[in-house]
PDB file of C-alpha atoms in Angstrom:
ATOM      1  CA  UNK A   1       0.182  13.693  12.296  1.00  0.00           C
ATOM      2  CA  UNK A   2      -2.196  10.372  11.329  1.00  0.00           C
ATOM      3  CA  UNK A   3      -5.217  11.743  12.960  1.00  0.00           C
ATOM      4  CA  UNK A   4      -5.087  14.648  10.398  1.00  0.00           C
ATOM      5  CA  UNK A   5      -4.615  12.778   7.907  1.00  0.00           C
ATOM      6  CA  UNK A   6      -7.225  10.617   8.560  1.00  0.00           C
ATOM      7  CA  UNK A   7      -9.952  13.095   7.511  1.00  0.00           C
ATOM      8  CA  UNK A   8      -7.733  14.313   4.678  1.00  0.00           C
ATOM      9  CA  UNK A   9      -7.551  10.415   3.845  1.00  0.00           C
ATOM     10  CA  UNK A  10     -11.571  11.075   4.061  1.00  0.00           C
ATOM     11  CA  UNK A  11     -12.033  13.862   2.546  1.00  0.00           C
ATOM     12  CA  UNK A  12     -10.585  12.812  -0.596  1.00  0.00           C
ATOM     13  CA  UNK A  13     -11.579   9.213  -0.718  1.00  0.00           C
ATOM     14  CA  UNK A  14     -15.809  10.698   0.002  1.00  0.00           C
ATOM     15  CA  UNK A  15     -15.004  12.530  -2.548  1.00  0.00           C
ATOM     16  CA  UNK A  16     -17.816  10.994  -5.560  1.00  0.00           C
ATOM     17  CA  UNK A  17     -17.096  13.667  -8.246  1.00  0.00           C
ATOM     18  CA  UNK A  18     -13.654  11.746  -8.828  1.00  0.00           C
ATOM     19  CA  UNK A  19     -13.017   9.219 -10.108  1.00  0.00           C
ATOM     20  CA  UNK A  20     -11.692   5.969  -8.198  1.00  0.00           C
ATOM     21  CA  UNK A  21      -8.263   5.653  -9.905  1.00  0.00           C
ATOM     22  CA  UNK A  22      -7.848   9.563  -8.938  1.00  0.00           C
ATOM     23  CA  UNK A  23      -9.230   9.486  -5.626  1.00  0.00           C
ATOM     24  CA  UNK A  24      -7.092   6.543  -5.144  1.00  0.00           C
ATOM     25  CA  UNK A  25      -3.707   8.776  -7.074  1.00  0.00           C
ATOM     26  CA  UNK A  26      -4.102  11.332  -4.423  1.00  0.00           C
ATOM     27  CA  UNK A  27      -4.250   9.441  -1.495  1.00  0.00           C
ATOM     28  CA  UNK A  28      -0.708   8.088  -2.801  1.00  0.00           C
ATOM     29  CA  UNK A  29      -0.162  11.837  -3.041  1.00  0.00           C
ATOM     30  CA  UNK A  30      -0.780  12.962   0.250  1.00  0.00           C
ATOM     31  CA  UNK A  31       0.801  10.063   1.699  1.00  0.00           C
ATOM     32  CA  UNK A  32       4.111  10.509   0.118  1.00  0.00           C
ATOM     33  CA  UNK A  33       4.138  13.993   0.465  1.00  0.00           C
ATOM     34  CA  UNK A  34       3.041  14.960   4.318  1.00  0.00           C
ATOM     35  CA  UNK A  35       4.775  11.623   5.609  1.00  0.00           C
ATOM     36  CA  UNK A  36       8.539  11.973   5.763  1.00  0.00           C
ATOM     37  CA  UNK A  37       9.517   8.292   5.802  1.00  0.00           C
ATOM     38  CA  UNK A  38       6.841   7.583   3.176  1.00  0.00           C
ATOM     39  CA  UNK A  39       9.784   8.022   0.155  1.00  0.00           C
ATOM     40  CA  UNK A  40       6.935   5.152  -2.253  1.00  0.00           C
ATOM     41  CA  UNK A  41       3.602   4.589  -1.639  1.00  0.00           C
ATOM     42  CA  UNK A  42       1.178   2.342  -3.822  1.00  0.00           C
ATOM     43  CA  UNK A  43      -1.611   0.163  -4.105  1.00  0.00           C
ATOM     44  CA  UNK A  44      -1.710  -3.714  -5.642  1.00  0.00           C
ATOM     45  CA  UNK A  45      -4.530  -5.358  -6.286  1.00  0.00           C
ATOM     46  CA  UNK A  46      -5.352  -8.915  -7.163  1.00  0.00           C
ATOM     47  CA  UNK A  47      -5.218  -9.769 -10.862  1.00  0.00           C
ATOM     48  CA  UNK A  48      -8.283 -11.291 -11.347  1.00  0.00           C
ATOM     49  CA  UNK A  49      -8.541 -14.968 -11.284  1.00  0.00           C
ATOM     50  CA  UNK A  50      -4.364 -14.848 -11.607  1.00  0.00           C
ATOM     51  CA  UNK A  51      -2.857 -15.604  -8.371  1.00  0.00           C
ATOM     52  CA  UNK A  52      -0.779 -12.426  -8.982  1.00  0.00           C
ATOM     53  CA  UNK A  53      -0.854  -9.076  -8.005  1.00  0.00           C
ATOM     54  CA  UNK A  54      -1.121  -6.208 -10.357  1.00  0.00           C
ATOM     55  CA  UNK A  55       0.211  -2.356  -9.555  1.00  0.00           C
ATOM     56  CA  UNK A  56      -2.664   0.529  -8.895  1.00  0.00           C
ATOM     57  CA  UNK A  57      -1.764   4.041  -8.172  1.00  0.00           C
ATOM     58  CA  UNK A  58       1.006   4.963  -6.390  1.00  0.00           C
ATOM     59  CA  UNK A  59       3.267   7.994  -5.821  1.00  0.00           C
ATOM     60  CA  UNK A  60       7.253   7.656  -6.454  1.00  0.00           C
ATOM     61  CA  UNK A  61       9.641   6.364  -8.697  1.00  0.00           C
ATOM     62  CA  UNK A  62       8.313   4.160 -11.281  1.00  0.00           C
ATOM     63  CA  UNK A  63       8.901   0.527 -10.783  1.00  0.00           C
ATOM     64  CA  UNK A  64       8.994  -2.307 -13.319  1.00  0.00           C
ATOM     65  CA  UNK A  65       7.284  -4.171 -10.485  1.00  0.00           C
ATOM     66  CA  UNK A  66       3.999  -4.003 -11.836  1.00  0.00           C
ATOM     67  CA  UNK A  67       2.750  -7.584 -11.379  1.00  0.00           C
ATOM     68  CA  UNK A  68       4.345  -9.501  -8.526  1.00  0.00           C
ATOM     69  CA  UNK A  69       3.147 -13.373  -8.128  1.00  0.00           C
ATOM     70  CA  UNK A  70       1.585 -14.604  -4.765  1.00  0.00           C
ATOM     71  CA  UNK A  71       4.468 -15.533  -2.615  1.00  0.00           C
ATOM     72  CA  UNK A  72       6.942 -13.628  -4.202  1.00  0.00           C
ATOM     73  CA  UNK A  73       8.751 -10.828  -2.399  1.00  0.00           C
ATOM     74  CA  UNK A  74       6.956  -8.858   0.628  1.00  0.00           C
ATOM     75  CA  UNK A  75       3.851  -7.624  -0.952  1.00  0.00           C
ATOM     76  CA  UNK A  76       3.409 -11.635  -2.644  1.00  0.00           C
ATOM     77  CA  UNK A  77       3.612 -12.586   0.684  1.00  0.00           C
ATOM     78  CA  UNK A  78       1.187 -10.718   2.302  1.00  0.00           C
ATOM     79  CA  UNK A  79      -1.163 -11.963  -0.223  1.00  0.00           C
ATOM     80  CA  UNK A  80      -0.601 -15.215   0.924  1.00  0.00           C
ATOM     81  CA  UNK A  81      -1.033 -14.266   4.631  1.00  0.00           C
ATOM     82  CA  UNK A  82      -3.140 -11.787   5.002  1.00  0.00           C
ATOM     83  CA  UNK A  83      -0.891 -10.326   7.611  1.00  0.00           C
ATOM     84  CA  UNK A  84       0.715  -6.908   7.998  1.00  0.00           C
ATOM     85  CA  UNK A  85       4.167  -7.137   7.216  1.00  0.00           C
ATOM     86  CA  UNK A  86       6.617  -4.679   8.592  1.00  0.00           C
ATOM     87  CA  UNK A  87      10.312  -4.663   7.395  1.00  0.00           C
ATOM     88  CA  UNK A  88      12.874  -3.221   9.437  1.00  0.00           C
ATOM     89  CA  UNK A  89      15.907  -3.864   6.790  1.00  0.00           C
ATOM     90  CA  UNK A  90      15.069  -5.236   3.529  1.00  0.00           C
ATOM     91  CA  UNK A  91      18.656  -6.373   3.395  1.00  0.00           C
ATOM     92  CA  UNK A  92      17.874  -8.791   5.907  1.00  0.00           C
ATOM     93  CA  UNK A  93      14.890 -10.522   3.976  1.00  0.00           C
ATOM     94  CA  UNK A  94      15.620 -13.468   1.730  1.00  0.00           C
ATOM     95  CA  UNK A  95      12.446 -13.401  -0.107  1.00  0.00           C
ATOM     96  CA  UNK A  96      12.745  -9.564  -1.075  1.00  0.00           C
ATOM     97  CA  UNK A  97      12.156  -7.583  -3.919  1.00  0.00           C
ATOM     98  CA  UNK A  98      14.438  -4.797  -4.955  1.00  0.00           C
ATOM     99  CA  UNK A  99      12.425  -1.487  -6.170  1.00  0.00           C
ATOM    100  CA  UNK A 100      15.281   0.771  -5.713  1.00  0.00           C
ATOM    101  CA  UNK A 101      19.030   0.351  -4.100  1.00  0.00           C
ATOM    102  CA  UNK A 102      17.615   3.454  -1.838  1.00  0.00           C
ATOM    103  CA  UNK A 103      14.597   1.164  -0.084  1.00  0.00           C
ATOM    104  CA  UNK A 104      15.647   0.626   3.044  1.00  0.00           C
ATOM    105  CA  UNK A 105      12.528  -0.308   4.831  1.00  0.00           C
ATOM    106  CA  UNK A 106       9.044  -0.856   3.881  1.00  0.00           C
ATOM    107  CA  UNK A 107       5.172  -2.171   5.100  1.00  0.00           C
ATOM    108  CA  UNK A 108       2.684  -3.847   3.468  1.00  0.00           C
ATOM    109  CA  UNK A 109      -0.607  -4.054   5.109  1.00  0.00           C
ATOM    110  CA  UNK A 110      -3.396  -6.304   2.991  1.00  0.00           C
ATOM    111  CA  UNK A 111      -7.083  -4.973   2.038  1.00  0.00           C
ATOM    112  CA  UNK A 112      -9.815  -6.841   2.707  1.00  0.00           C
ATOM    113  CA  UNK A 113     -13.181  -6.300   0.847  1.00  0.00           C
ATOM    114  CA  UNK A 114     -15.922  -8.452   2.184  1.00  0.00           C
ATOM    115  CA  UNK A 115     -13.550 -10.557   4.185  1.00  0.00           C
ATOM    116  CA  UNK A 116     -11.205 -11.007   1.397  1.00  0.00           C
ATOM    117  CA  UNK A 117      -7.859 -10.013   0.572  1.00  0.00           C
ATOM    118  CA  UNK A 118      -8.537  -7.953  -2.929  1.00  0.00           C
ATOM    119  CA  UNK A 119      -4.724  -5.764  -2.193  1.00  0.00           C
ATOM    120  CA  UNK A 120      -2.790  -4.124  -0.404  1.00  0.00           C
ATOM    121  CA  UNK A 121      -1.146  -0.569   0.427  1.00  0.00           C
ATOM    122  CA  UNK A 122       2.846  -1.078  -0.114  1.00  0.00           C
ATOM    123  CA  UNK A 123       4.950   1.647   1.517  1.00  0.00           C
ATOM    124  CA  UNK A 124       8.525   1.915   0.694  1.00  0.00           C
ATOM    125  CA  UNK A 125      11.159   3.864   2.766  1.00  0.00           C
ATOM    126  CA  UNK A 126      15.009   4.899   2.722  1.00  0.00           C
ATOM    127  CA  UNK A 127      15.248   5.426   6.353  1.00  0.00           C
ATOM    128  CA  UNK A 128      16.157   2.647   8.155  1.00  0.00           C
ATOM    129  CA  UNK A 129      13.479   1.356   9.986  1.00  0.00           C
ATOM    130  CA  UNK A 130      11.186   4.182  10.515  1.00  0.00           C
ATOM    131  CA  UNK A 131       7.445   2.350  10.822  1.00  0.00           C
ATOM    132  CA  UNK A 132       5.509   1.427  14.043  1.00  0.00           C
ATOM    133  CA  UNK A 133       2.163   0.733  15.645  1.00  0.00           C
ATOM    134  CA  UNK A 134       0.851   3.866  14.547  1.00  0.00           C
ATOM    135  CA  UNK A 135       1.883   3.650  10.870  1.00  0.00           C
ATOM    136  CA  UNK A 136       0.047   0.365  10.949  1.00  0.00           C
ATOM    137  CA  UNK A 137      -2.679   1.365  12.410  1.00  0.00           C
ATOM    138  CA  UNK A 138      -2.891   4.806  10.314  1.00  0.00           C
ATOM    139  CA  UNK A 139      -2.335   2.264   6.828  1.00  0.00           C
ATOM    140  CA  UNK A 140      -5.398  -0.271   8.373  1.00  0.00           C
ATOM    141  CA  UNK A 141      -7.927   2.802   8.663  1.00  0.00           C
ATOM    142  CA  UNK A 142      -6.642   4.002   4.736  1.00  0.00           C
ATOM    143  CA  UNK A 143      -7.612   0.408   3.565  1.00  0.00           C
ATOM    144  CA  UNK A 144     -10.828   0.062   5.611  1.00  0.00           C
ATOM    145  CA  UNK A 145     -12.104   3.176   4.243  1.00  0.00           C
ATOM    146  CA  UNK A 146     -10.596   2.144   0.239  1.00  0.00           C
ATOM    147  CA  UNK A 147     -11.988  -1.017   0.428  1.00  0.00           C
ATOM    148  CA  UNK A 148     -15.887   1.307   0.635  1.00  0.00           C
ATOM    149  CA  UNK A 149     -15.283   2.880  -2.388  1.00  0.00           C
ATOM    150  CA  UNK A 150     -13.661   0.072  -4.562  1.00  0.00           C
ATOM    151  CA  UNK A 151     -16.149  -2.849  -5.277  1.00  0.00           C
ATOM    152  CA  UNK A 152     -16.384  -1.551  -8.651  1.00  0.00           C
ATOM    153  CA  UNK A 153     -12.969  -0.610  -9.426  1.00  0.00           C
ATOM    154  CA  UNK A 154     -12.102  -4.092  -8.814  1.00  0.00           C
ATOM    155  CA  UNK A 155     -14.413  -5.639 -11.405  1.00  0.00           C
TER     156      UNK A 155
END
């Protein structure tokens, strides 16, 4: 299933007569749609100078989480770390935001623009822990092929 998407991913990302914000919309899109676990999918970006992060496109519920400080919750973390972060059972996290009572799961995997962390990609799930390797891998090659299309977005 990723390898397909990756040149849909492509396909609409190369795609110049749209605009960032939309190319970036309907990668959310496809994501939530063709994925089955994907139930929220989203992009954060860094707020400026603000050590916070503030809420791109994304696909699923709304969410009054639209800035979320460094450190603060999953995607604040990953911020901080620059790590994936993969989360089995968001019961089981002590520093854990709440979008929905139906989250079960989720991943956050950072996006690096010239060797710095500018976002992230913030999947949220209501199966119990559905992600692996592969999602991780699939969500690194959406991210390294965003982060060639966003310098200007970003400024």
């Amino acid at each position: 299933m990723f390898k397909e998407l990756q040149s849909k991913v492509n396909a609409i990302l190369s795609n110049a007569d749209s605009s960032i914000e939309n190319r970036l919309q309907a990668v959310c899109e496809l994501l939530k749609t063709t994925v089955p676990h994907y139930d929220w999918v989203g992009f954060y970006f860094k707020n400026g100078d603000k050590e916070e992060l503030k809420l791109g496109p994304y696909a699923g519920k709304p969410t009054d989480h639209t800035i979320i400080p460094f450190g603060k919750g999953i995607c604040g973390q990953v911020a901080i770390s620059n790590q994936n972060f993969v989360v089995p059972d968001v019961s089981a996290q002590d520093n854990y935001i709440a979008c929905s009572i139906t989250v079960k799961s989720e991943i956050v995997v950072p996006l690096f623009l010239n060797g710095q962390n500018v976002g992230q990609i913030d999947i949220d799930s209501n199966t119990p822990d559905p992600f692996t390797g592969q999602d991780e891998r699939f969500l690194e090659f959406v991210n390294q092929n965003v982060a060639k299309i966003i310098q200007g977005y970003l400024e």
